[in-house]
Amino acid sequence: MQSAPLRPLLLACLAAACLPPGEAGPAVADPSGGTTEATGLPQGVVPADPAGPSAADPASPEGPHPSDPADSADTGPVEVDTGDELPLDTGTPEEAPPADLPPADLGPGFVDLTASVWDGTTFQVYPGGGPGTRDYPATTWVSVGDLDGDGVREVLASEVLREDWGIVQVFSAEPAGLVWRADLTERVGLHPGPVVTVVDLDGDGHDDLLRASDRATFGFGDGAGAWTDGALQRGPGLSRLPSLSLAALGDLDQDGWLDLVFGPGDCASSLGVLAAVRTGARTWETRTDLLEEERVVQPYALAVVPAPGGGQDLLALGRGCVFQDGPTNVWTPGAAGDDGRVHWSAVERVPSDAAFRLQPSGAGAKLSRRNPMGGALADLDRDGFLDLVLALADPWIHVLEGDGSEVYDAATFDHGIELGMGAAGEPELPWGLAPLDLDRDGRSDVVFALGDDARVNTTGTWNGPYTPHAWWTPAEGPSVDVTAAAGLGLSGNWRALTVHDVDGDAAPDLGLGGLGEAPRVLLNRVDTAHGHLALRLQGTTSNHLGIGAVVTVEVDGLDDQTFAVGAIASPGGISSPTVFVGLGLAHAARRATVRWPSGTVQVVEDLAEGRTHAVVEPPVLTLSEADRHLPADGLAELVVEVRPRHPDGGLRAVGDVTVELVLGEATWTGPVVREGDTWRRTLRAPAVAGEAVVRASVDGTPLPLAPRVWFDAADGP
């Protein structure tokens, strides 16, 4: 329960005493550093190539595409090099300092890698004007990926002037700085619509392009700088695709495949949030029946995240398109419908005593009435439950703490992240935010963007300039503003804030965009005595990016740290689904426990500092046809295999496994057959086109994910 509102005079004193201005930082480090070594890794952890990904070994932008875990896992323990022993300081200070002070020195902090690039000729941001015209200020953001497979990540600086027209510039993040890539810029520019993000959509280990425009389009990468075009398929219930402006990733129909969620560019569409489920190796189809009708909202940010009481939620953070009480901003999955698909319904996760509801302007209002513009999940209070952090049109960054129940607890004033007043006398307006362990002490801190909304164009009132902000989380008490120590004094009008690892050093870097601002890349050059590492998940039964997984990391001397994969909702692009871990004075994480969307609980041990560790899910449920499509000829067969697992990835003996159809006209060729610890059943296609949904149970408990299979007519799907 939150306390009375705080006026953090103590915070101001601490900040004044402890936070010197940031210093200029060094050039970008070599992107080849900081990856997992090829030997001495625990089972389930796949080494990353220290030289970075290559065309011969294609990889995702922030780690390699792992091979079969049975072929690549090493069961030997990690040998951690703790370095030379430091001499003990035998001097006794006259007075011991407080045990938990905000970091007075973060070294260079975050360094602007793009400062020397935006000289007015390379990237032109259009000036102010009227909405819908070429002169309307561009919205900008940053995406990061390895487009050509050379092991050096590319930065995509995107600018959109209308929903269907934008500019993209591509740069390589070289050790000496950003280098413009005319070849990749030209190739990316051949695809219509602004780039939303760079991500491996189809799970083949190569980065793809995902765009949102009047029609969502895809560019499926080959790892060598070329793309195959794809487009969102229009499913039943839509005469045409609405205008789309942002996207998120998640497994909406709980079949183990990565689905998409799109948000409209305005309130003109009655659809609001639009779901698109994966229907093949490189196809997605819109579904207007998965989300209930109370979804008329114009979202600024989207994310599929773990729910506070278990399961998952869809966050659609934005303003309601119907004034009155407004729609909810959260949906959660329910039971499967007659079509075998999971359907989502609105849910209230905000407590009645939430801070914004205690104000006269917000009493009793739903979240959408406060125009949420960004959010993320993090365990700020270190109790093992994820908390929801929100940026609202309000003087505070709001914190709702999880405790295992289905509704969060109000805790905004306990954390005390209070915003200032802008030049026009209005409260500063927060947008995208992200939980980051700034000083790597094992506690999540909060970084967020500040900027004006449309009033700067409609009324001419400018409340800026603004800077991104960073607030540090102590062991006890309210948060402390450490913006200056983090080097985040970048003046502008900011909205998009995404997290990436641009230089491959296993530390979180920031992509920053805004309204009428050239996009920025802020490299993490924080320098403390604390260590760090990163985890990148590869799902097998779960979606291949591990979106929705919950990771708990144990480090000697620190509280356990809990993370949610893919749980950052920000305007603009999509953050990397990478888990960044602070180690304090330790040189390794003793253990990481991954709770996959498939229900598998996996434990990996002895994770060394300074590296990105790729964790591969031990496969529990697999299909013999990777694209899940069979000809509807009455003859084709598909084998379903179930392999129950121990947390260490090893196979475990169970009493019974069943494999059944919950939808569809296909037939089984026989009963489940057991061979050792593997259980198999063969499905035969019908003679007519259709779909089927397969459900497996282990000792009477159904697996959380049920894959869908398609039977195609002779003339195609």
PDB file of C-alpha atoms in Angstrom, residues 8-21 97-98 100-105 472 480-485:
ATOM      1  CA  PRO A   8      11.424  14.389  -2.103  1.00  0.00           C
ATOM      2  CA  LEU A   9      13.567  17.104  -0.508  1.00  0.00           C
ATOM      3  CA  LEU A  10      15.871  14.347   0.643  1.00  0.00           C
ATOM      4  CA  LEU A  11      16.219  13.175  -2.945  1.00  0.00           C
ATOM      5  CA  ALA A  12      17.243  16.625  -4.065  1.00  0.00           C
ATOM      6  CA  CYS A  13      19.847  16.805  -1.289  1.00  0.00           C
ATOM      7  CA  LEU A  14      21.240  13.411  -2.166  1.00  0.00           C
ATOM      8  CA  ALA A  15      21.342  14.280  -5.836  1.00  0.00           C
ATOM      9  CA  ALA A  16      23.082  17.588  -5.181  1.00  0.00           C
ATOM     10  CA  ALA A  17      25.655  15.980  -2.925  1.00  0.00           C
ATOM     11  CA  CYS A  18      26.384  12.879  -4.911  1.00  0.00           C
ATOM     12  CA  LEU A  19      25.811  13.475  -8.598  1.00  0.00           C
ATOM     13  CA  PRO A  20      28.544  15.312 -10.512  1.00  0.00           C
ATOM     14  CA  PRO A  21      27.916  16.172 -14.150  1.00  0.00           C
ATOM     15  CA  PRO A  97      29.788   5.970   4.808  1.00  0.00           C
ATOM     16  CA  PRO A  98      26.115   5.028   4.486  1.00  0.00           C
ATOM     17  CA  ASP A 100      23.456   2.509   0.213  1.00  0.00           C
ATOM     18  CA  LEU A 101      24.214   5.772  -1.566  1.00  0.00           C
ATOM     19  CA  PRO A 102      23.306   6.626  -5.146  1.00  0.00           C
ATOM     20  CA  PRO A 103      26.222   6.269  -7.568  1.00  0.00           C
ATOM     21  CA  ALA A 104      28.204   9.495  -7.577  1.00  0.00           C
ATOM     22  CA  ASP A 105      30.311   8.364 -10.519  1.00  0.00           C
ATOM     23  CA  TRP A 472      18.280   4.854  -9.254  1.00  0.00           C
ATOM     24  CA  VAL A 480      16.946   9.015  -6.607  1.00  0.00           C
ATOM     25  CA  ASP A 481      17.454  11.073  -9.769  1.00  0.00           C
ATOM     26  CA  VAL A 482      20.854  10.146 -11.253  1.00  0.00           C
ATOM     27  CA  THR A 483      20.354  11.665 -14.703  1.00  0.00           C
ATOM     28  CA  ALA A 484      23.503  13.772 -14.500  1.00  0.00           C
ATOM     29  CA  ALA A 485      25.710  10.906 -13.328  1.00  0.00           C
TER      30      ALA A 485
END
